[in-house]
Coordinates of C-alpha atoms in Angstrom, one line a residue:
M510 CA -34.5 -10.9 17.6
I511 CA -33.7 -14.6 17.3
K512 CA -34.3 -14.5 13.6
K513 CA -32.2 -11.3 13.2
N514 CA -29.3 -12.9 15.1
F515 CA -29.7 -16.1 13.1
W516 CA -29.3 -14.3 9.8
Q517 CA -26.3 -12.3 11.1
I518 CA -24.6 -15.5 12.0
I519 CA -25.4 -17.1 8.6
I520 CA -24.1 -14.0 6.8
G521 CA -20.9 -13.9 9.0
I522 CA -20.2 -17.6 8.2
G523 CA -21.0 -17.0 4.5
I524 CA -18.5 -14.1 4.3
F525 CA -15.8 -16.1 6.1
L526 CA -16.3 -19.2 3.8
S527 CA -16.3 -16.9 0.7
V528 CA -13.0 -15.3 1.8
F529 CA -11.5 -18.7 2.7
W530 CA -12.3 -20.0 -0.7
A531 CA -10.9 -16.9 -2.3
G532 CA -7.7 -17.1 -0.2
K533 CA -7.1 -20.8 -0.2
G534 CA -4.4 -20.5 -2.8
L535 CA -2.2 -18.6 -0.2
F536 CA -1.9 -21.8 1.8
K537 CA -1.5 -24.4 -0.9
Y538 CA 2.3 -24.2 -1.0
S539 CA 4.9 -23.3 1.7
F540 CA 6.2 -20.7 -0.7
Y541 CA 4.4 -19.3 -3.7
Q542 CA 5.7 -17.1 -6.5
T543 CA 4.6 -13.7 -7.6
H544 CA 6.2 -10.8 -9.4
D545 CA 7.3 -9.1 -6.2
I546 CA 7.2 -11.8 -3.5
A547 CA 11.0 -12.1 -3.2
R548 CA 11.3 -8.4 -2.8
H549 CA 8.6 -8.3 -0.1
L550 CA 10.1 -11.2 1.7
A551 CA 13.5 -9.5 1.8
R552 CA 12.1 -6.1 2.9
S553 CA 9.9 -7.8 5.5
Y554 CA 12.8 -9.7 6.9
D555 CA 14.8 -6.4 7.0
A556 CA 11.9 -4.6 8.7
I557 CA 11.7 -7.2 11.4
I558 CA 15.4 -6.9 12.1
S559 CA 15.4 -3.1 11.9
I560 CA 12.5 -2.8 14.4
K561 CA 14.4 -5.2 16.8
E562 CA 17.4 -2.9 16.5
G563 CA 15.2 0.0 17.6
Q564 CA 14.5 1.7 14.3
F565 CA 11.0 3.3 14.5
P566 CA 9.5 4.5 12.3
L567 CA 11.1 2.4 9.7
R568 CA 13.4 4.3 7.3
W569 CA 16.4 2.3 6.3
S570 CA 16.7 -1.3 4.9
G571 CA 20.3 -2.0 5.6
L572 CA 20.4 -5.7 4.4
L573 CA 19.3 -4.8 0.9
N574 CA 21.6 -3.7 -2.0
Y575 CA 24.2 -6.2 -0.9
N576 CA 24.3 -4.8 2.6
C577 CA 25.0 -1.3 1.4
G578 CA 21.3 -0.6 2.2
T579 CA 18.6 1.7 0.7
P580 CA 16.0 4.0 2.3
T581 CA 13.3 1.6 1.1
F582 CA 10.8 2.2 4.0
T583 CA 11.0 6.0 3.5
F584 CA 9.4 5.6 0.1
Y585 CA 7.5 2.3 -0.1
F586 CA 4.2 1.7 1.9
P587 CA 5.6 0.8 5.3
G588 CA 2.1 -0.1 6.6
F589 CA 2.4 -3.6 5.0
Y590 CA 5.8 -4.2 6.7
Y591 CA 4.7 -3.0 10.1
L592 CA 1.9 -5.6 9.9
V593 CA 4.2 -8.4 8.8
A594 CA 6.6 -7.5 11.6
A595 CA 3.8 -7.5 14.2
I596 CA 2.5 -10.9 13.1
Y597 CA 5.9 -12.5 12.7
P598 CA 6.5 -13.3 16.4
F599 CA 3.3 -15.4 16.4
V600 CA 4.0 -17.4 13.3
K601 CA 7.8 -17.5 13.3
S602 CA 8.0 -17.3 9.5
V603 CA 8.2 -14.2 7.3
M604 CA 6.3 -16.1 4.5
S605 CA 3.6 -17.1 6.9
A606 CA 3.3 -13.6 8.2
I607 CA 2.8 -12.3 4.6
K608 CA 0.2 -15.0 4.0
V609 CA -1.7 -13.9 7.1
V610 CA -1.6 -10.2 6.1
S611 CA -2.9 -11.2 2.7
F612 CA -5.7 -13.3 4.0
L613 CA -6.7 -10.7 6.6
S614 CA -6.8 -8.0 3.9
L615 CA -9.3 -10.1 2.0
L616 CA -11.3 -10.9 5.2
V617 CA -11.3 -7.4 6.7
G618 CA -12.0 -5.7 3.4
T619 CA -15.0 -8.0 2.6
L620 CA -16.4 -7.9 6.1
F621 CA -16.2 -4.1 6.5
F622 CA -17.5 -3.5 3.0
F623 CA -20.6 -5.5 4.1
L624 CA -20.9 -3.5 7.4
W625 CA -20.4 -0.2 5.5
M626 CA -23.0 -1.0 2.9
K627 CA -25.4 -2.3 5.6
E628 CA -25.0 0.9 7.5
E629 CA -25.7 2.9 4.3
T630 CA -28.5 0.9 2.6
K631 CA -30.1 -0.8 5.7
D632 CA -30.3 -3.9 3.4
K633 CA -28.2 -6.8 4.5
W634 CA -28.6 -8.8 1.3
A635 CA -27.6 -5.8 -0.9
A636 CA -24.6 -5.2 1.4
L637 CA -23.6 -8.9 1.2
A638 CA -23.9 -9.0 -2.6
G639 CA -21.7 -5.8 -2.9
S640 CA -19.1 -7.3 -0.5
L641 CA -18.9 -10.5 -2.5
L642 CA -18.6 -8.5 -5.7
Y643 CA -15.7 -6.5 -4.1
L644 CA -14.0 -9.8 -3.2
Y645 CA -14.5 -11.8 -6.3
A646 CA -12.9 -9.6 -8.9
P647 CA -10.1 -10.6 -11.3
Y648 CA -8.0 -7.6 -10.2
T649 CA -8.2 -8.7 -6.5
F650 CA -6.7 -12.1 -7.4
L651 CA -4.2 -10.4 -9.7
L652 CA -2.9 -8.5 -6.7
I653 CA -2.7 -11.5 -4.5
Y654 CA -1.6 -14.4 -6.7
V655 CA 0.1 -12.7 -9.7
R656 CA 1.7 -9.4 -8.7
G657 CA 1.9 -9.9 -5.0
S658 CA 1.4 -6.2 -4.6
P659 CA 0.4 -4.8 -1.1
E660 CA -2.2 -2.7 -2.9
Y661 CA -4.6 -5.4 -1.6
L662 CA -3.9 -4.1 1.9
S663 CA -5.2 -0.6 0.9
F664 CA -8.4 -2.1 -0.5
G665 CA -8.8 -4.1 2.7
V666 CA -8.5 -0.9 4.9
L667 CA -10.6 1.4 2.7
P668 CA -14.0 -0.1 3.7
V669 CA -13.0 0.2 7.3
V670 CA -12.5 3.9 7.0
L671 CA -15.8 4.4 5.2
Y672 CA -17.6 2.3 7.8
F673 CA -16.4 4.5 10.7
Y674 CA -17.4 7.6 8.8
A675 CA -20.8 6.2 8.1
K676 CA -21.2 5.4 11.8
A677 CA -20.1 8.9 12.7
F678 CA -22.9 10.4 10.5
S679 CA -25.5 8.0 12.0
A680 CA -24.3 8.2 15.6
K681 CA -27.0 9.0 18.1
G682 CA -24.8 9.8 21.1
D683 CA -21.6 11.7 21.9
L684 CA -19.6 8.6 22.7
S685 CA -20.5 6.8 19.4
F686 CA -19.8 9.9 17.3
L687 CA -16.5 10.8 18.8
T688 CA -15.2 7.2 18.8
S689 CA -16.2 6.8 15.2
C690 CA -14.4 10.0 14.2
F691 CA -11.3 8.9 16.0
L692 CA -11.3 5.4 14.5
A693 CA -11.9 6.9 11.0
A694 CA -8.9 9.1 11.5
V695 CA -6.6 6.2 12.7
T696 CA -7.7 3.8 9.9
G697 CA -7.4 6.7 7.4
G698 CA -3.9 7.3 8.6
F699 CA -3.1 3.7 8.1
L700 CA -4.6 3.8 4.6
A701 CA -2.3 6.7 3.8
I702 CA 0.8 4.5 4.6
S703 CA -0.5 1.3 3.1
H704 CA 0.1 2.1 -0.5
N705 CA 1.3 5.3 -2.1
I706 CA -0.6 5.0 -5.4
V707 CA -3.9 3.7 -4.1
S708 CA -4.1 6.3 -1.3
L709 CA -3.4 9.0 -3.9
F710 CA -6.6 8.2 -5.8
I711 CA -8.7 6.9 -2.9
M712 CA -8.5 10.0 -0.7
P713 CA -10.3 12.2 -3.2
V714 CA -13.1 9.5 -3.4
I715 CA -13.4 9.6 0.4
L716 CA -13.5 13.4 0.4
L717 CA -16.3 13.3 -2.2
Y718 CA -18.2 10.7 -0.1
L719 CA -17.9 13.0 3.0
L720 CA -19.1 16.1 1.0
I721 CA -22.2 14.2 -0.1
K722 CA -22.8 12.9 3.4
F723 CA -22.6 16.5 4.7
W724 CA -25.2 17.6 2.1
Q725 CA -27.5 14.7 3.1
S726 CA -27.0 15.3 6.9
R727 CA -28.1 18.9 7.2
G728 CA -28.9 18.5 10.8
L729 CA -25.3 18.2 11.9
K730 CA -24.0 20.8 14.3
V731 CA -21.0 22.9 13.5
H732 CA -18.7 21.2 16.0
Q733 CA -19.7 17.8 14.5
I734 CA -18.9 19.0 11.0
M735 CA -15.5 20.4 12.2
L736 CA -14.7 17.1 14.0
I737 CA -15.4 15.0 10.9
C738 CA -13.3 17.4 8.8
F739 CA -10.5 17.2 11.3
S740 CA -10.8 13.4 11.2
F741 CA -10.3 13.5 7.4
I742 CA -7.3 15.8 7.7
S743 CA -5.9 13.6 10.5
A744 CA -5.5 10.8 7.9
F745 CA -2.8 12.9 6.3
G746 CA -1.5 14.2 9.7
L747 CA -1.2 10.7 11.2
G748 CA 0.5 9.5 8.0
A749 CA 2.7 12.6 7.7
F750 CA 5.8 10.8 8.9
F751 CA 5.7 8.8 5.7
I752 CA 3.7 10.8 3.2
F753 CA 5.8 14.0 3.1
P754 CA 9.3 12.6 3.4
A755 CA 8.3 10.1 0.6
F756 CA 7.4 13.0 -1.6
L757 CA 10.0 15.6 -0.6
E758 CA 13.1 13.4 -0.3
Q759 CA 12.6 11.3 -3.5
K760 CA 14.9 13.8 -5.3
F761 CA 17.8 12.1 -3.5
T762 CA 17.0 8.8 -5.2
K763 CA 16.2 7.4 -8.7
L764 CA 12.5 7.5 -7.9
A765 CA 12.0 10.6 -9.9
I766 CA 13.4 9.0 -13.0
P767 CA 10.6 7.2 -14.9
I768 CA 11.4 3.6 -15.6
F769 CA 8.4 2.7 -17.8
N770 CA 6.7 4.7 -20.5
Y771 CA 3.1 4.9 -19.3
Q772 CA 1.8 5.1 -22.9
H773 CA 3.1 1.6 -23.6
H774 CA 1.0 -0.1 -21.0
F775 CA -2.6 0.9 -21.6
P776 CA -4.9 -2.2 -22.0
T777 CA -7.4 -2.2 -24.8
L778 CA -11.1 -2.2 -24.2
A779 CA -11.2 -5.8 -25.4
Q780 CA -8.5 -6.8 -22.8
V781 CA -10.5 -5.1 -20.0
I782 CA -13.6 -7.0 -21.1
Y783 CA -11.7 -10.3 -21.3
S784 CA -8.1 -11.3 -21.3
K785 CA -6.5 -14.7 -20.6
W786 CA -5.4 -15.3 -17.1
G787 CA -1.6 -15.6 -16.7
F788 CA 1.3 -15.1 -14.3
G789 CA 3.5 -13.1 -16.6
D790 CA 4.1 -9.4 -17.0
S791 CA 2.6 -6.3 -18.7
A792 CA 4.6 -6.0 -21.9
I793 CA 5.1 -3.1 -24.2
G794 CA 2.0 -3.0 -26.4
I795 CA -0.6 -5.7 -26.2
V796 CA 0.8 -8.7 -28.2
D797 CA 3.1 -10.1 -25.5
D798 CA 1.0 -9.2 -22.4
A799 CA 1.1 -12.3 -20.1
M800 CA -1.3 -11.1 -17.4
S801 CA -5.0 -10.4 -17.3
F802 CA -6.5 -6.9 -17.3
Q803 CA -10.1 -7.9 -17.2
L804 CA -12.5 -5.9 -15.0
G805 CA -14.8 -8.9 -14.4
F806 CA -18.0 -10.2 -16.1
A807 CA -20.1 -9.4 -13.1
Q808 CA -18.6 -5.9 -12.8
W809 CA -19.4 -5.2 -16.5
A810 CA -23.0 -6.5 -16.0
V811 CA -23.5 -4.1 -13.1
L812 CA -22.2 -1.2 -15.1
L813 CA -24.5 -1.9 -18.1
L814 CA -27.6 -2.8 -16.0
V815 CA -27.3 0.4 -14.0
A816 CA -26.8 2.4 -17.2
I817 CA -30.2 1.1 -18.5
W818 CA -31.8 1.7 -15.1
L819 CA -30.5 5.3 -15.1
I820 CA -31.9 6.0 -18.6
F821 CA -35.2 4.7 -17.5
N822 CA -35.3 7.0 -14.4
L823 CA -34.2 10.0 -16.5
V824 CA -37.1 9.3 -18.9
K825 CA -39.5 9.0 -16.0
K826 CA -38.0 12.3 -14.5
V827 CA -37.3 10.7 -11.1
P828 CA -35.4 13.3 -9.0
I829 CA -31.7 12.4 -8.9
S830 CA -31.6 13.2 -5.2
K831 CA -33.5 9.9 -4.6
Y832 CA -30.7 7.8 -6.1
I833 CA -27.7 10.1 -5.7
W834 CA -25.3 7.4 -4.6
V835 CA -26.1 5.3 -7.7
V836 CA -25.3 8.3 -9.9
V837 CA -22.1 9.1 -8.0
F838 CA -20.6 5.6 -8.0
W839 CA -21.7 5.0 -11.6
V840 CA -20.0 8.2 -12.8
L841 CA -16.9 7.4 -10.7
S842 CA -16.8 3.9 -12.2
L843 CA -16.9 5.3 -15.7
F844 CA -14.3 7.9 -14.9
F845 CA -11.7 5.5 -13.5
L846 CA -12.5 3.0 -16.4
Y847 CA -11.8 5.9 -18.8
L848 CA -8.5 6.5 -17.1
V849 CA -7.6 2.8 -17.6
L850 CA -8.2 2.9 -21.4
P851 CA -5.9 4.4 -24.1
I852 CA -8.7 6.9 -25.0
S853 CA -7.6 8.8 -21.9
I854 CA -4.0 9.4 -23.0
P855 CA -4.6 13.1 -23.9
F856 CA -5.9 13.5 -20.3
W857 CA -2.8 11.8 -18.9
Q858 CA -0.6 14.1 -21.0
K859 CA -2.3 17.2 -19.4
V860 CA -2.4 15.8 -15.8
R861 CA 1.2 14.9 -15.4
F862 CA 1.1 13.5 -11.9
L863 CA -1.0 10.6 -13.4
Q864 CA 2.1 9.5 -15.3
T865 CA 3.9 8.6 -12.1
I866 CA 1.8 5.5 -11.6
Q867 CA 3.2 4.2 -15.0
F868 CA 0.5 1.5 -15.5
S869 CA -3.1 2.7 -16.0
W870 CA -4.4 -0.7 -15.2
R871 CA -3.5 -0.1 -11.6
L872 CA -6.8 1.9 -11.4
L873 CA -8.8 -1.3 -12.0
G874 CA -8.8 -1.8 -8.3
I875 CA -10.6 1.5 -7.7
C876 CA -13.1 0.5 -10.5
V877 CA -13.8 -2.7 -8.6
F878 CA -14.5 -0.7 -5.4
T879 CA -16.8 1.9 -7.0
L880 CA -18.7 -0.8 -9.0
S881 CA -19.2 -2.9 -5.8
A882 CA -20.6 0.1 -4.0
L883 CA -22.7 1.0 -7.0
F884 CA -24.2 -2.5 -7.0
S885 CA -25.2 -2.4 -3.3
F886 CA -26.7 1.1 -3.6
W887 CA -28.6 0.2 -6.8
I888 CA -29.9 -3.2 -5.8
A889 CA -31.0 -1.9 -2.4
G890 CA -33.2 0.6 -4.2
I891 CA -35.0 -1.9 -6.4
K892 CA -38.5 -2.5 -4.8
S893 CA -39.7 -5.3 -7.0
K894 CA -38.7 -8.7 -5.6
F895 CA -39.2 -10.2 -9.1
L896 CA -36.2 -8.0 -10.2
Y897 CA -34.3 -7.8 -6.9
W898 CA -33.6 -11.5 -6.2
P899 CA -32.8 -12.6 -9.8
I900 CA -30.4 -9.7 -10.3
L901 CA -28.7 -10.0 -6.9
I902 CA -28.2 -13.8 -7.2
G903 CA -27.3 -13.7 -10.9
V904 CA -24.6 -11.1 -10.4
V905 CA -23.1 -12.9 -7.4
V906 CA -23.1 -16.2 -9.1
L907 CA -21.5 -14.6 -12.2
A908 CA -18.8 -13.1 -9.9
F909 CA -18.0 -16.6 -8.5
L910 CA -18.0 -18.3 -11.8
G911 CA -16.0 -15.6 -13.6
N912 CA -13.2 -16.0 -11.1
R913 CA -13.2 -19.8 -10.6
N914 CA -9.8 -20.1 -12.4
H915 CA -8.1 -17.2 -10.6
L916 CA -7.8 -18.7 -7.1
L917 CA -4.5 -20.5 -7.1
S918 CA -0.9 -19.4 -6.7
Q919 CA 2.2 -20.6 -8.5
P920 CA 4.7 -22.6 -6.5
V921 CA 8.3 -21.5 -6.2
L922 CA 10.6 -23.6 -8.4
E923 CA 12.3 -26.5 -6.6
S924 CA 15.7 -25.1 -7.5
E925 CA 14.9 -21.7 -5.8
L926 CA 13.4 -23.1 -2.6
S927 CA 16.6 -23.0 -0.7
L928 CA 17.0 -19.3 -1.5
Y929 CA 13.6 -18.5 -0.1
R930 CA 14.3 -20.4 3.1
D931 CA 17.6 -18.4 3.6
L932 CA 16.4 -14.8 3.8
D933 CA 19.9 -13.4 4.4
N934 CA 20.8 -14.5 0.9
L935 CA 17.4 -13.6 -0.6
C936 CA 17.9 -10.0 0.7
L937 CA 21.1 -9.9 -1.3
N938 CA 20.0 -11.7 -4.4
C939 CA 16.7 -9.8 -4.8
Q940 CA 18.9 -6.7 -5.3
K941 CA 20.8 -7.9 -8.4
V942 CA 18.8 -5.1 -10.0
P943 CA 17.7 -4.9 -13.4
A944 CA 17.3 -1.2 -13.5
F945 CA 13.7 -1.1 -12.3
A946 CA 14.2 -3.4 -9.3
E947 CA 15.2 -0.8 -6.7
T948 CA 14.5 2.8 -7.5
T949 CA 15.6 4.0 -4.0
L950 CA 19.3 3.8 -5.0
P951 CA 21.0 7.2 -4.7
S952 CA 20.4 9.5 -7.7
T953 CA 24.1 9.8 -8.2
A954 CA 24.8 6.0 -8.2
S955 CA 25.8 4.5 -11.5
Q956 CA 25.2 1.0 -10.2
S957 CA 24.1 -0.9 -7.1
C958 CA 26.6 -2.5 -4.8
F959 CA 27.6 -6.2 -5.3
F960 CA 29.1 -9.2 -3.5
T961 CA 32.5 -7.9 -4.4
T962 CA 32.0 -4.3 -3.0
P963 CA 34.7 -3.9 -0.4
L964 CA 34.1 -2.7 3.1
V965 CA 36.3 0.3 2.6
E966 CA 38.2 1.5 -0.5
S967 CA 40.2 4.5 -1.5
G968 CA 38.2 7.4 -2.9
E969 CA 40.3 8.1 -5.9
S970 CA 42.0 4.9 -6.9
R971 CA 39.2 2.6 -5.6
D972 CA 41.9 0.3 -4.1
K973 CA 40.5 -2.1 -1.5
L974 CA 41.8 -1.1 2.0
L975 CA 42.6 -3.4 4.9
A976 CA 39.5 -3.5 7.0
Q977 CA 37.6 -5.9 9.2
E978 CA 33.9 -5.7 9.9
I979 CA 33.4 -6.0 13.7
T980 CA 29.6 -5.8 13.9
R981 CA 26.9 -5.3 11.3
G982 CA 23.1 -5.0 11.6
S983 CA 20.6 -3.4 9.4
T984 CA 20.9 0.0 11.0
F985 CA 24.4 0.0 12.6
G986 CA 27.9 -1.3 12.0
S987 CA 31.5 -1.0 13.1
I988 CA 34.7 -1.4 11.1
K989 CA 38.3 -1.7 12.1
L990 CA 40.5 0.0 9.5
D991 CA 44.3 -0.2 9.4
I992 CA 45.8 2.4 7.0
N993 CA 49.0 4.2 6.2
K994 CA 47.8 7.7 5.3
D995 CA 51.1 8.4 3.5
K996 CA 50.2 5.7 1.0
L997 CA 46.6 6.6 0.5
I998 CA 45.7 8.1 -2.9
G999 CA 43.2 10.9 -2.7
N1000 CA 41.7 12.6 0.3
Q1001 CA 38.6 10.3 0.9
I1002 CA 37.8 6.8 1.7
I1003 CA 34.5 5.1 0.6
L1004 CA 32.4 2.9 2.9
N1005 CA 30.0 0.1 1.7
L1006 CA 27.0 2.3 2.5
S1007 CA 24.5 3.8 0.1
Y1008 CA 24.5 7.6 0.4
F1009 CA 21.5 9.4 1.8
P1010 CA 21.9 12.9 3.3
E1011 CA 21.7 13.4 7.1
I1012 CA 20.6 9.9 7.9
F1013 CA 24.0 8.4 9.1
H1014 CA 25.7 9.2 12.4
I1015 CA 29.4 8.3 11.9
K1016 CA 32.1 8.2 14.5
I1017 CA 35.8 7.6 13.8
N1018 CA 37.9 6.9 16.9
E1019 CA 35.0 8.2 19.1
K1020 CA 34.7 11.5 17.2
D1021 CA 31.7 12.6 15.1
V1022 CA 32.6 13.2 11.5
P1023 CA 30.7 14.4 8.5
Y1024 CA 30.2 12.4 5.4
E1025 CA 29.8 13.1 1.7
D1026 CA 28.4 11.5 -1.5
C1027 CA 30.9 9.7 -3.6
G1028 CA 29.1 8.3 -6.6
G1029 CA 26.1 7.1 -4.5
R1030 CA 28.3 5.8 -1.6
V1031 CA 29.2 7.3 1.7
C1032 CA 32.7 8.6 2.0
V1033 CA 34.7 10.4 4.7
K1034 CA 37.8 12.6 4.5
T1035 CA 41.1 11.0 5.3
S1036 CA 41.9 14.0 7.5
D1037 CA 39.4 12.6 10.0
L1038 CA 41.5 9.3 10.2
D1039 CA 44.5 8.5 12.2
N1040 CA 47.6 6.7 11.0
G1041 CA 47.3 3.1 11.8
I1042 CA 44.2 1.6 13.5
N1043 CA 40.9 3.4 13.1
N1044 CA 37.5 2.3 14.6
I1045 CA 34.6 3.4 12.4
L1046 CA 31.1 3.2 13.9
W1047 CA 28.0 4.1 12.0
K1048 CA 24.3 4.2 12.9
V1049 CA 21.2 5.1 10.9
G1050 CA 19.0 7.9 12.2
E1051 CA 16.6 10.3 10.5
T1052 CA 16.9 13.4 8.5
E1053 CA 15.7 16.7 10.0
L1054 CA 12.7 16.7 7.6
E1055 CA 11.8 13.2 8.8
R1056 CA 12.0 14.1 12.4
F1057 CA 9.8 17.2 11.8
F1058 CA 7.1 15.1 10.2
D1059 CA 7.4 12.5 13.0
L1060 CA 6.4 15.3 15.3
V1061 CA 3.5 16.3 13.1
S1062 CA 2.1 12.8 13.3
L1063 CA 2.7 12.6 17.0
S1064 CA 0.9 16.0 17.4
F1065 CA -2.1 14.8 15.5
F1066 CA -2.2 11.6 17.6
G1067 CA -1.7 13.6 20.8
T1068 CA -4.6 16.0 19.8
W1069 CA -6.9 13.0 19.4
V1070 CA -5.8 11.6 22.8
F1071 CA -6.6 14.9 24.4
I1072 CA -10.0 15.1 22.7
L1073 CA -10.9 11.6 23.9
V1074 CA -9.5 12.0 27.4
Y1075 CA -11.1 15.4 27.9
F1076 CA -14.5 15.1 26.3
L1077 CA -15.5 11.5 26.7
P1078 CA -15.7 11.3 30.5
K1079 CA -17.5 14.6 30.8
H1080 CA -19.8 14.1 27.8
K1081 CA -19.2 17.7 26.7
I1082 CA -20.1 17.1 23.1
K1083 CA -23.8 17.8 22.7

């Protein structure tokens, strides 16, 4: 027992030190620069303010788009912003909160990958090696230090979900089984809202994992199978408040309009084997690419070594059932690698939903996951210590060495530091929009708002009207408008609010009034105004569709609470 605890402590310390070394670049500078960090700072700041104002779940980011607002949180992975908002009160800095979320994503992902693989393989060293391969991959550091994409949060949560499912299948008692199913459902729900694209591709992988586990665990009772299935469905149910509005309401925005041609951004096989590390962008073609698309030397080594091993086993006619997980994760790795490369373009043309991710190299993260799981399952099955230890140590060392130059961030330019410290201005400036910068603008908008956008203007002549802003938050505001209706041109006035149907509650002189879409901005009829002074109040709410799926998510959560409260004390699950 003492020896077992000793090695557990050593492994725990080793994982923490490995994560600390991988994430040290997060803390080198007070502010670091990535492709999207300014946008995430601005959105996070807005999320914190919106939650303080009582908006939950997050829908509207009213400080963006030069205070005209956009429905950013309806469409973009709110899980990340909820975490930042939760951590912010403890660190008192949005940048620090983002750093903590980034570091915890690395730590939690690595730790739970180890726990998941240990549960599956019963081999602590194979589990540790796989978790380090999962951590030390070029794409991981590309997400953290180059792109600044919250995809890394999804890859941090994924092993947690799988660990709880593994615990459910191996549970010996009712309490352990039910608790594991519940935690798998909750973490699966969080995975669903952590990143749209990653969850889209990861959920089928989790489903395949569960199907194989069902096949292997033939002693499960019917109610256990049903509860595990309900747990998987609950991931979509608990995340329904985000998943379904994000899909069904995108028609009101520019999200449905493709910005990049997916065929222009396939990396070559040579680039996936090795490409120079950089902090630039993915360019059209390959000549001007300024970021790395490499899979990782250690990851390639695993893929090739396992291929040789599989051929050897096929020749020896070893039953596939004895190494089913090796086959599954090797095939999955090849499949996702195929989707990354230009050879898969005909497949992308036929399966059109793939085109929505725009960059095939985004699937490298899933390749890293499947290859890491493959390595753990494979190395755990090697009985010869003369092969086991050299391969295990060699691959891990190669992973460390192959990423030694990928562990640092870029500092923010001195000339821009003041902007990063003043998040009110950053919220405005990050919306200067090149066309691709904010796709949640209304579908009818010809351009975003700007500094010069007036509080109120005439609907036809676009003349600026005499108005004073009394209050303004992210989710509410009030305006005092003084008009002479006889001199107004047209029958509408336009407010400095981006249009989105049903979401605004507008009152003029204490009377509820409807609003319309005027070129992507909110407008109201002049017939609802009085001559002279008018008090206009607006507040952000939710659409009927959003409220419905809020109830769906609450219903799933309530069902789980009922199951836990009713069954656990009485131990009725046998």
